[in-house]
Coordinates of C-alpha atoms and ligand atoms in Angstrom, one line a residue:
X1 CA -18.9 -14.4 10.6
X2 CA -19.3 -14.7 14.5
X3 CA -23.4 -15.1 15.6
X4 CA -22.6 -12.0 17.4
X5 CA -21.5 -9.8 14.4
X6 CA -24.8 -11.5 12.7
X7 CA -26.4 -9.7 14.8
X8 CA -24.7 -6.5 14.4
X9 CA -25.0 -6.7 10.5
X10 CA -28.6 -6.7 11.0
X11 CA -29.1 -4.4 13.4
X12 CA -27.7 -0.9 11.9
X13 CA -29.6 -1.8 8.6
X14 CA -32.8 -3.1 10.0
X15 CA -35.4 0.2 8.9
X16 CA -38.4 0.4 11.6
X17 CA -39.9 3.0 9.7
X18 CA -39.7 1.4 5.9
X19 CA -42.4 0.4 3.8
X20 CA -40.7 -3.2 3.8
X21 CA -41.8 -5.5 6.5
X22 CA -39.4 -6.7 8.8
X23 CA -39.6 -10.1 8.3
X24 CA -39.2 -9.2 4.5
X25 CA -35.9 -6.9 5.5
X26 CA -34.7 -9.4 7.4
X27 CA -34.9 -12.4 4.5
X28 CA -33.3 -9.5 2.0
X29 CA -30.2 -8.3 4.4
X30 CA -29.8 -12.4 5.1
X31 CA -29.9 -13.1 1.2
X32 CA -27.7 -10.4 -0.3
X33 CA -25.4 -11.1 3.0
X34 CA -25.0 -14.7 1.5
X35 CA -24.9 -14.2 -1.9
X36 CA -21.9 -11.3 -1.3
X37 CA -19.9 -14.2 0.8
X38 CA -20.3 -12.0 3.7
X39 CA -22.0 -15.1 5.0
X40 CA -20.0 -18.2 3.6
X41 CA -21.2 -22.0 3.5
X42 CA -21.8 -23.2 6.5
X43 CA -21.9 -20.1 8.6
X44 CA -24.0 -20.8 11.6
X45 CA -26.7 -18.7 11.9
X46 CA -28.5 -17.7 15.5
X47 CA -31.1 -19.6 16.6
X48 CA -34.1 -17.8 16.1
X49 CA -35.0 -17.4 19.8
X50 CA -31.6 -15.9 19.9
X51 CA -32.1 -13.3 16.8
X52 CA -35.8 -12.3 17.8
X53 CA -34.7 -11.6 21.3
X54 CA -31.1 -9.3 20.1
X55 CA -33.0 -7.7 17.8
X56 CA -36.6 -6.8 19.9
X57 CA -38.3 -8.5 16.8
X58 CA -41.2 -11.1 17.1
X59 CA -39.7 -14.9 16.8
X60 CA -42.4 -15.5 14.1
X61 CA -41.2 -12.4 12.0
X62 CA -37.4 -14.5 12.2
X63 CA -39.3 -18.0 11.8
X64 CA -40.8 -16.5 8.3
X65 CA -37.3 -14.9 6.8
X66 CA -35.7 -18.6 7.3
X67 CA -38.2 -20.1 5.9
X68 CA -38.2 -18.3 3.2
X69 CA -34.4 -18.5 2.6
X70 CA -34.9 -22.6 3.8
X71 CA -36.9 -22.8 0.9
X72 CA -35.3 -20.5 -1.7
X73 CA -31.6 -23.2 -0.8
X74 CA -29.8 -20.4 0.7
X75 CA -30.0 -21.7 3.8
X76 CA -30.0 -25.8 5.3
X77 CA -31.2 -26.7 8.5
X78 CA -29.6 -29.6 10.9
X79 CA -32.2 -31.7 12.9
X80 CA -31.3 -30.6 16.3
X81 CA -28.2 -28.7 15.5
X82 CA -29.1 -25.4 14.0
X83 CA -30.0 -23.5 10.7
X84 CA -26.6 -22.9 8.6
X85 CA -25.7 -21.2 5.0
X86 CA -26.1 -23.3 2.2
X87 CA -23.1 -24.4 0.2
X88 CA -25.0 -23.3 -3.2
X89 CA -23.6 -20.2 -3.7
X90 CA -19.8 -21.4 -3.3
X91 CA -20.3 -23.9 -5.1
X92 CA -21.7 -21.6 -7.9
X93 CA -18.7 -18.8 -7.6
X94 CA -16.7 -21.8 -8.0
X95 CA -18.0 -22.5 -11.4
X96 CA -18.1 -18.6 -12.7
X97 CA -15.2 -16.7 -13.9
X98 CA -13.7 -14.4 -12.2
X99 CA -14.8 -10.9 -13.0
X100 CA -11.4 -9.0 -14.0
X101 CA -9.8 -6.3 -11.6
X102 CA -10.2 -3.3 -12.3
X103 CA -7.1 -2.0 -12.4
X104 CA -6.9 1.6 -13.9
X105 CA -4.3 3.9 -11.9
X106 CA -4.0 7.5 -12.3
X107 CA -0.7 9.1 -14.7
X108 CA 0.8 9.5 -11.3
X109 CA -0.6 6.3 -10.2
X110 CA 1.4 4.3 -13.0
X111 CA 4.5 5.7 -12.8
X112 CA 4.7 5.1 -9.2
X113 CA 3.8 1.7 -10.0
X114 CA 6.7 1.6 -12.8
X115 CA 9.4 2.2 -10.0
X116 CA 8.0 0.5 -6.7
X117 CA 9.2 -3.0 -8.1
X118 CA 9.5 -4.8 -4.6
X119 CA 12.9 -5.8 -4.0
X120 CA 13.2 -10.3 -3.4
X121 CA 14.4 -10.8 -0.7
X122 CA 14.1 -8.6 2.6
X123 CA 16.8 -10.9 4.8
X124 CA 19.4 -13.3 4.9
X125 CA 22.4 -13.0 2.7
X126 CA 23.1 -10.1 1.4
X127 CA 19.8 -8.0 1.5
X128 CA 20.6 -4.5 2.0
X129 CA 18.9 -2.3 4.8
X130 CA 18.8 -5.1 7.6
X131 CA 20.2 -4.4 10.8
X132 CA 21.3 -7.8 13.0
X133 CA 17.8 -8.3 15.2
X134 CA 18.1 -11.0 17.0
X135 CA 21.1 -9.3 19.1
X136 CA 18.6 -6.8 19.9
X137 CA 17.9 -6.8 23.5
X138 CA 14.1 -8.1 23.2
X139 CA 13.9 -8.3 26.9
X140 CA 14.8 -5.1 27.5
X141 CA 12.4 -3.5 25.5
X142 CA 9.7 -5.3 26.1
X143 CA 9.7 -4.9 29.2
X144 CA 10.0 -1.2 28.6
X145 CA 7.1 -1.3 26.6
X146 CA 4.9 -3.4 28.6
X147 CA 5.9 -0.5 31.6
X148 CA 5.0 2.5 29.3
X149 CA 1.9 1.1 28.1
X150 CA 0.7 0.5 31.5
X151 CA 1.1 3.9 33.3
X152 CA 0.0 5.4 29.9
X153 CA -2.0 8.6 31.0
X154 CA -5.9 9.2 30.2
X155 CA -4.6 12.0 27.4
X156 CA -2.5 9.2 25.3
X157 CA -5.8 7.2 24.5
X158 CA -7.3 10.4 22.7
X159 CA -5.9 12.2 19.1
X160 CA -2.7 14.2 19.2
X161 CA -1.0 17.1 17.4
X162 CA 2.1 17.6 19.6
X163 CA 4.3 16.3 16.4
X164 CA 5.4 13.1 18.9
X165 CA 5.7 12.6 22.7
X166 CA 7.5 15.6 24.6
X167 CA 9.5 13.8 26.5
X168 CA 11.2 11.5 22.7
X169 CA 11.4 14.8 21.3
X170 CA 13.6 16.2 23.5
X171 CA 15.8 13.0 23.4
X172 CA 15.7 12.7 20.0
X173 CA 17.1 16.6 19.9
X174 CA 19.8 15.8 22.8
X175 CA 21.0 12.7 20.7
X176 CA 21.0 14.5 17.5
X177 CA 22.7 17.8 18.6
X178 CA 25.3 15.5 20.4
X179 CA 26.1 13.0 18.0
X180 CA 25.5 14.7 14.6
X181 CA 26.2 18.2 15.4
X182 CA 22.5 19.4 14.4
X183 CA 20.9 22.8 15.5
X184 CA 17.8 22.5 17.0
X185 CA 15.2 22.3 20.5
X186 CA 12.7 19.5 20.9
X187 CA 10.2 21.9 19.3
X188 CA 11.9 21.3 15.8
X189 CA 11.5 17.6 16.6
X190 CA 8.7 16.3 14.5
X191 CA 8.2 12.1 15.3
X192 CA 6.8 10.6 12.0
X193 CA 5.8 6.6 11.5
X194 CA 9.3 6.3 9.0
X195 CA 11.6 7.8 6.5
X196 CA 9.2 7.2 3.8
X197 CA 6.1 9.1 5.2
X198 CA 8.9 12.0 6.3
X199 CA 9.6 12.5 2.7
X200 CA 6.2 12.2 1.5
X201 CA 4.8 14.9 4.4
X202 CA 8.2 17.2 3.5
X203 CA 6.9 16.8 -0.4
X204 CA 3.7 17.8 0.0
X205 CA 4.3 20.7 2.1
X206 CA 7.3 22.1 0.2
X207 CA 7.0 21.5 -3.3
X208 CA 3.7 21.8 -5.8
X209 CA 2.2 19.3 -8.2
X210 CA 5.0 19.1 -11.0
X211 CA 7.8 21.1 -9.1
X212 CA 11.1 19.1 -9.6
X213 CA 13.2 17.6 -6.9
X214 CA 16.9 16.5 -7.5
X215 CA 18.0 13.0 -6.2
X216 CA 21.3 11.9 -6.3
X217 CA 21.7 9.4 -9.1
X218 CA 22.1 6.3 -8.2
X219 CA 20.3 7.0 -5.3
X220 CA 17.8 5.8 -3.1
X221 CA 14.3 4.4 -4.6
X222 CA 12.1 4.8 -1.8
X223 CA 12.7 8.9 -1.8
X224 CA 11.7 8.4 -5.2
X225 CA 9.0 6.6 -4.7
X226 CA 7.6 9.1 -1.8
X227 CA 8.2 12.6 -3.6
X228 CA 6.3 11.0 -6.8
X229 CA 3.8 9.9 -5.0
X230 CA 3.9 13.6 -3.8
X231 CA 3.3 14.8 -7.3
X232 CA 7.1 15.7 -7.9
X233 CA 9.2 15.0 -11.0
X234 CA 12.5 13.8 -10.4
X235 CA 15.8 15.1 -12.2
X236 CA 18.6 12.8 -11.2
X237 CA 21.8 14.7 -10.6
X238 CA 25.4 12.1 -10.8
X239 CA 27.2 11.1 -8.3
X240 CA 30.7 11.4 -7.9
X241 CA 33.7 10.9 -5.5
X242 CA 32.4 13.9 -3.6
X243 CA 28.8 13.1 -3.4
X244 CA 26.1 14.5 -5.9
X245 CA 27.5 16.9 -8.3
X246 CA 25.1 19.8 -9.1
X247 CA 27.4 21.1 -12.3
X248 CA 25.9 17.7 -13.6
X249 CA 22.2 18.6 -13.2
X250 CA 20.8 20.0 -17.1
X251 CA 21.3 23.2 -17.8
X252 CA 18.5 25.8 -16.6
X253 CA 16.7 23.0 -14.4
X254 CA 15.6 24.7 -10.8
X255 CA 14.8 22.1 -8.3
X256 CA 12.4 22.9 -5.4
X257 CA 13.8 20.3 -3.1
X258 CA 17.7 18.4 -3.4
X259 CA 17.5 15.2 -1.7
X260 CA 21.0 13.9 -0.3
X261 CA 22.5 11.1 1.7
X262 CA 25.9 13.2 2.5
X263 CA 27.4 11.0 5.6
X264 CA 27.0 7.8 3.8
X265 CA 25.7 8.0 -0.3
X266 CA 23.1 5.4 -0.6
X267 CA 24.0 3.4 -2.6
X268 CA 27.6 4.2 -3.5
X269 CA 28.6 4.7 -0.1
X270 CA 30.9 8.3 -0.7
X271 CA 31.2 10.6 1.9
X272 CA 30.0 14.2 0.7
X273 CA 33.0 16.6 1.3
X274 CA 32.9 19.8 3.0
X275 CA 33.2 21.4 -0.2
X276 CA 30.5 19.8 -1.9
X277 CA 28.1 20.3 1.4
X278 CA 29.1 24.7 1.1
X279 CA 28.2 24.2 -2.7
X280 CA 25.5 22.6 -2.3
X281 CA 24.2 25.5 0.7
X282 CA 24.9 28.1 -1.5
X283 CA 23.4 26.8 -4.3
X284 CA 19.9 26.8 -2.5
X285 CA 20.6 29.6 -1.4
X286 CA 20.6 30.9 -4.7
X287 CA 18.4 28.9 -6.1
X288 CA 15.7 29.8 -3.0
X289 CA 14.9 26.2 -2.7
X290 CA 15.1 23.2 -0.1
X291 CA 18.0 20.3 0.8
X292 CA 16.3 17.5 2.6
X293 CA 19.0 16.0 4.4
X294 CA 18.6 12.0 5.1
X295 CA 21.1 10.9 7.7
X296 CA 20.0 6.9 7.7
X297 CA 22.4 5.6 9.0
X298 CA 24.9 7.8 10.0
X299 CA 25.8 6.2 13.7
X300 CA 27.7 3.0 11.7
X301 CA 31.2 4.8 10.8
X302 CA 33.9 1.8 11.8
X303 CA 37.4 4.2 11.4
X304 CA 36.1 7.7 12.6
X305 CA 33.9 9.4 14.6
X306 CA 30.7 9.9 12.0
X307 CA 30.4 13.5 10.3
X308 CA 28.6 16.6 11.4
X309 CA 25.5 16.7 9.6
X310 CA 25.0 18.9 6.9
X311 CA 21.9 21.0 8.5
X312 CA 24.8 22.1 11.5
X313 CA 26.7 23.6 9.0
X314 CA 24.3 25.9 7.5
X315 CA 24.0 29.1 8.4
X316 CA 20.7 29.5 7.2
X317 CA 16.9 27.9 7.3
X318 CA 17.1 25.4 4.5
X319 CA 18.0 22.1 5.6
X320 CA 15.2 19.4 6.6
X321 CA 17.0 17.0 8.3
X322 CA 15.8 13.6 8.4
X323 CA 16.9 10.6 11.3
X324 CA 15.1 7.3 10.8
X325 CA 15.3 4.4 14.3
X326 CA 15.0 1.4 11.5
X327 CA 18.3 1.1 11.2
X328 CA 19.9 1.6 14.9
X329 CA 16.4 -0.1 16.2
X330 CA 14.3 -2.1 13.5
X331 CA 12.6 -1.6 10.7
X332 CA 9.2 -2.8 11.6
X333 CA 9.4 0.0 14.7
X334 CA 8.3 2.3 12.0
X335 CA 9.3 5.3 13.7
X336 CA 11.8 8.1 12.1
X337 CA 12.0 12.2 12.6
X338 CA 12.7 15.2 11.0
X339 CA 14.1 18.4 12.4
X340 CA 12.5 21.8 10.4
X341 CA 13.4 25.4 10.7
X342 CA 11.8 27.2 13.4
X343 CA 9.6 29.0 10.5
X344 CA 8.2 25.5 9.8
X345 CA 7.5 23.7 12.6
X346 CA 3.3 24.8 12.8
X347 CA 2.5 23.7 9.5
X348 CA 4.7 20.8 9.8
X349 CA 2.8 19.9 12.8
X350 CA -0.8 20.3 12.4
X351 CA -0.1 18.9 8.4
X352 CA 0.9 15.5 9.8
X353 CA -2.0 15.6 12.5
X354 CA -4.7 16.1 9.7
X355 CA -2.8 13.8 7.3
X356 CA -1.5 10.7 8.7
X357 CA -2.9 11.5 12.6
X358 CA -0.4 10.8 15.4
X359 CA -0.3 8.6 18.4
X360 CA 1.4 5.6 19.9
X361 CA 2.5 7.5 22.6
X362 CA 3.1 4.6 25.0
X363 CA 5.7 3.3 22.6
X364 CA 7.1 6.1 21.8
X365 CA 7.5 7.2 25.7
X366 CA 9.3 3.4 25.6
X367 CA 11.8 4.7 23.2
X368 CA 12.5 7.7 25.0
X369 CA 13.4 5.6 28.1
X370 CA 15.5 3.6 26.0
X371 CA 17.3 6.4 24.7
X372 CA 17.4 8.4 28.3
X373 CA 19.0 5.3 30.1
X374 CA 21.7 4.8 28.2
X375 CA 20.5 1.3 26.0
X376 CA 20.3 3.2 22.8
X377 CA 23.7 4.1 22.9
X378 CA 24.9 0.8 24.1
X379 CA 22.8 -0.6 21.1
X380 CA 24.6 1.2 18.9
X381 CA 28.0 1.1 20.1
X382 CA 27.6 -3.1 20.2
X383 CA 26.1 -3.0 16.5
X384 CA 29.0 -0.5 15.2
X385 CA 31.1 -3.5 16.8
X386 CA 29.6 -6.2 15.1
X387 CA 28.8 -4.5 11.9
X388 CA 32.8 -3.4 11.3
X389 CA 33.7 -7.5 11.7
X390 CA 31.0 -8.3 9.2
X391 CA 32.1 -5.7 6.5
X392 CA 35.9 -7.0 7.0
X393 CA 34.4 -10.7 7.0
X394 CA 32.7 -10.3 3.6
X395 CA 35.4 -8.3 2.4
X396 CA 37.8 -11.1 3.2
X397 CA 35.8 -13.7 1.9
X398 CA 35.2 -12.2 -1.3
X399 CA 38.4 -11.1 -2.1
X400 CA 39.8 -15.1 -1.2
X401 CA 37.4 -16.3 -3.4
X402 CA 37.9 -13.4 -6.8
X403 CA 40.5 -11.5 -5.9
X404 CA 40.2 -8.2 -7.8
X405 CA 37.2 -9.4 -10.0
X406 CA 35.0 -8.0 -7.8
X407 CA 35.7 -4.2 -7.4
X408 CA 34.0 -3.4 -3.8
X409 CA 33.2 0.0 -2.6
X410 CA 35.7 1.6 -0.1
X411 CA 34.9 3.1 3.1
X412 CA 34.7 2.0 6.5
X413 CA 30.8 2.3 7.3
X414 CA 27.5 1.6 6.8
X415 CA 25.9 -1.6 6.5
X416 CA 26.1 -2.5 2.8
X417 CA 29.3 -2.6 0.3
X418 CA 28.5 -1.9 -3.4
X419 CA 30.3 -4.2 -5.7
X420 CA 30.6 -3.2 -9.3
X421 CA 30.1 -5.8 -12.4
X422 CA 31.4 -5.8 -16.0
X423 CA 29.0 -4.1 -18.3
X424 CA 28.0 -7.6 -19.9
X425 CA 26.4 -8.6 -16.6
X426 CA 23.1 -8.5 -16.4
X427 CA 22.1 -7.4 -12.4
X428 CA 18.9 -8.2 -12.5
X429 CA 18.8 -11.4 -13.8
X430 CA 21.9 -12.7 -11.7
X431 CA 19.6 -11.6 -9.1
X432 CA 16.6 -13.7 -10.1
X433 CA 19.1 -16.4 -10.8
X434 CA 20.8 -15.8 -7.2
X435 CA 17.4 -15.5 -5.6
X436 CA 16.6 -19.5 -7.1
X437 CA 19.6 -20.8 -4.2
X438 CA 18.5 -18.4 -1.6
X439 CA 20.6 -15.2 -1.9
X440 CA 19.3 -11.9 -2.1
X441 CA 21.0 -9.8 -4.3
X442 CA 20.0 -6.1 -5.0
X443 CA 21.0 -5.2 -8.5
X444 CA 23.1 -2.0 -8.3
X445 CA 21.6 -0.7 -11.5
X446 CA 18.4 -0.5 -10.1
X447 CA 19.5 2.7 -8.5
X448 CA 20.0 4.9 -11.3
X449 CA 17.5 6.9 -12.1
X450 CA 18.2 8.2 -15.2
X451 CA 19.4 6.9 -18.8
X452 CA 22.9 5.5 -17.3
X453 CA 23.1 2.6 -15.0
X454 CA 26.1 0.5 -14.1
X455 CA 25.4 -2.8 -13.2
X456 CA 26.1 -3.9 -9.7
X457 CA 25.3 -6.0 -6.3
X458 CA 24.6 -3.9 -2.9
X459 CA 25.4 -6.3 -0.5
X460 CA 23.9 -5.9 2.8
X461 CA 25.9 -8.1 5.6
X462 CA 24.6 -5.6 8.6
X463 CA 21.7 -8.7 9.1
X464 CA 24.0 -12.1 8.0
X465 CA 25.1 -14.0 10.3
X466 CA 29.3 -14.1 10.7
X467 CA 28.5 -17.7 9.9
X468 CA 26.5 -17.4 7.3
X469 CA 29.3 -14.9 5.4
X470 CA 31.6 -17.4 4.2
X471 CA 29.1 -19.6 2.8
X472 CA 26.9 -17.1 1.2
X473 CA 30.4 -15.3 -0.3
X474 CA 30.9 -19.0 -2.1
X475 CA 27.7 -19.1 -3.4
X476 CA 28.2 -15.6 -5.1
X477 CA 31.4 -16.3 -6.3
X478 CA 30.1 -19.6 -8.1
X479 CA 27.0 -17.6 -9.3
X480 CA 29.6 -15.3 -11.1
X481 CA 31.4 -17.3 -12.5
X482 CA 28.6 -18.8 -14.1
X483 CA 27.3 -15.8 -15.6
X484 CA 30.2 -15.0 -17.2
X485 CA 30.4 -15.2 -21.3
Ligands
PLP1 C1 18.6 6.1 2.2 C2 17.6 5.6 3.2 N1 16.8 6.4 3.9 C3 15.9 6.0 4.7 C4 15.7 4.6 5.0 C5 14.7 4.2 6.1 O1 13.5 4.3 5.8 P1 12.3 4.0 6.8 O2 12.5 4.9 8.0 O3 11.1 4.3 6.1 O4 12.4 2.5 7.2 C6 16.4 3.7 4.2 C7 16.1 2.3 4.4 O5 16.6 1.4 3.7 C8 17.4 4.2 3.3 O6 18.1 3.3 2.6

């Protein structure tokens, strides 16, 4: 601890008006301080000159609280170099055992827990989700940055409860009614800090404690993650060639929310057809509930232009659409959207200014900039570039080195390919196995949700350098082949 916060410690607990003399108060915060490990061995403490003078007490009311401590071996003084903390203590946590965590979660808690298993690797070769950073222009945006944050206004420093900068909003709504066909004004816009709080806040609003929301199965763990965590149960609905199938979903069972990934399925990578998406719009319609739609990454389609979203073909108010910046910026950026129905947008908005509190305006009015000059969609169009010679890299390679062993998903998008293994493969422990020689490989059956899982590798080459492809595609190869019976 710095002198300074010393200080500090003892001044907002120091009692004038107690019982206790000070010089006794001042030995007891000192002591407790040290015997906590707020205070660790050989902390110096202030002189008592120093402390007397901070703290408007006498220097004899100091002098007696060290000597005390001196005395009692919490403290050791240095001819001519100060008065320090003891190593006693440390030395005598050392020797105890630990006392055990206390570790009791709540029902909800536990199974949130049960499916948050943290994935091995987060990049290199071939974790999914990862866009290619260092082609980032990190020049660019800083500078933006450092620009935003200094002509930030008075009003940026304080709360807010605008649901996100103006001025992103309304780029955000531009970019999204452009390139994905959605219906909407910058006052649907709601700016969040990621997909995964957009789903949680969506939960909580929408749904009650035990209301059921259907997620496309296999589909994406981090939705199921957030609308558990929202109190939600989960009824996983099959995916087929058309995207999730409701005549799949049991008998009877009425979701408050569906959760879909219609441009690009996560995993499986199928395109929902315009069928599916009018089934799926009448069905809540009937059904009176919500389709949250989760367009992640949408922008990377390599043969044709990507789809109309969902939420622009409805013709009514029941489509939360949700746009997330990791993928087309970075992941660490932490900033994502959704766009509600007019009807929704106050809750929505004062909800996430009680719950989460909003702010980081400065980098927010950066990211508008970089959308409103044209780098965003330069960004993108470079990364779509790069991304369609990585997916016909890895294709390559892995077809030269198993030919049709290794069924791969079709479709030209997106930044991971999903490649199906024989049932007698274990995914997860290849994965372990893989993760020993430094490749990340997320097991496919991971994704299911429910009692049937296929196993599987989603391969994420968005992130791997073309160098690296070849290499890594070798090193898979002679991983399977060693798992085999
Ligand atoms: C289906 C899906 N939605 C959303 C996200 C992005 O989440 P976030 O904005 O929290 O980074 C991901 C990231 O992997 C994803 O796979």
């Amino acid at each position: 601890m710095h002198p300074d916060w010393i200080v500090e410690h003892l001044r907002v607990r120091i009692d004038r008006k107690s019982a206790e003399t000070l010089s006794r108060q001042l030995y007891r915060l000192l002591r407790e301080a040290i015997r906590s490990a707020q205070l660790r061995s050989g902390t110096a403490l202030p002189a008592t000159r120093q402390l007397a003078s901070a703290l408007a007490l006498g220097r004899n009311t100091v002098l007696a609280a060290y000597d005390q401590l001196l005395a009692e071996g919490y403290l050791d003084s240095k001819q001519g170099s100060g008065t320090f903390v003891s190593s006693i203590f440390e030395h005598h946590r050392a020797q105890q055992t630990p006392p055990r965590a206390h570790a009791s979660l709540s029902r909800r808690g536990e199974a949130l827990a049960a499916v948050s298993k943290l994935p091995v690797g987060l990049h290199g070769a071939f974790a999914p989700g990862m866009p290619e950073i260092r082609q980032f222009p990190h020049e660019l945006w800083q500078r933006l940055q450092q620009q935003h944050a200094r002509s930030s206004p008075p009003d940026w420093w304080h709360y807010q409860q605008e649901g996100g900068l103006r001025q992103l909003r309304e780029a955000i709504a531009d970019y999204a009614q452009l390139s994905r066909s959605v219906r909407c004004g910058a006052d649907q816009v709601l700016v969040l800090q990621g997909a995964q709080q957009a789903m949680e806040l969506t939960a909580r609003l929408l749904a009650d404690q035990g209301d059921t929301a259907w997620m496309e199965d296999p589909g994406y763990s981090g939705a199921q993650a957030a609308f558990m965590a929202a109190g939600m149960d989960i009824t996983p609905v099959s995916v087929d060639e058309q995207g999730l199938n409701p005549q799949t979903a049991p008998a009877g069972s009425q979701p408050r929310l569906i959760y879909i990934t219609p441009s690009h399925q996560y995993p499986s990578g199928v395109v929902m057809t315009l069928e599916r998406r009018l089934q799926l719009l009448q069905l809540a319609e009937e059904k009176d509930c919500w389709i949250m739609e989760d367009d992640y990454d949408s922008e990377f389609r390599y043969d044709t232009q990507p789809l109309a979203s969902l939420q622009g073909l409805a013709s009514s108010e029941r489509v939360i659409y949700l746009g997330t910046f990791s993928k087309v910026m970075y992941p660490a950026l932490r900033l994502a959207y959704l766009i509600v129905p007019e009807a929704l947008v106050d809750s929505f908005r004062s909800a996430y200014a009680r719950l989460y509190r909003e702010g980081g305006y400065a980098l927010q009015s950066a990211l508008a900039a970089f959308m409103e000059q044209g780098h965003f969609a330069r960004h993108i169009r470079r990364m779509r570039e790069l991304y369609r010679i990585r997916q016909q890299l890895l294709r390559h390679t892995l077809r030269q080195q198993l030919g049709d062993s290794l069924p791969l998903s079709s479709g030209e998008a997106g930044m991971h390919l999903v490649a199906k293994l024989p049932a007698h493969i274990d995914d997860d422990s290849l994965s372990r196995h893989a993760a020993e020689h430094g490749l990340w490989l997320r097991p496919l059956s991971r994704h299911y949700l429910g009692d049937h899982s296929q196993p599987g590798l989603v391969l994420g080459y968005a992130g791997v350098d073309d160098a690296d492809i070849p290499e890594s595609s070798r090193k898979l190869a002679r991983l399977l082949e060693r798992h085999q019976p």
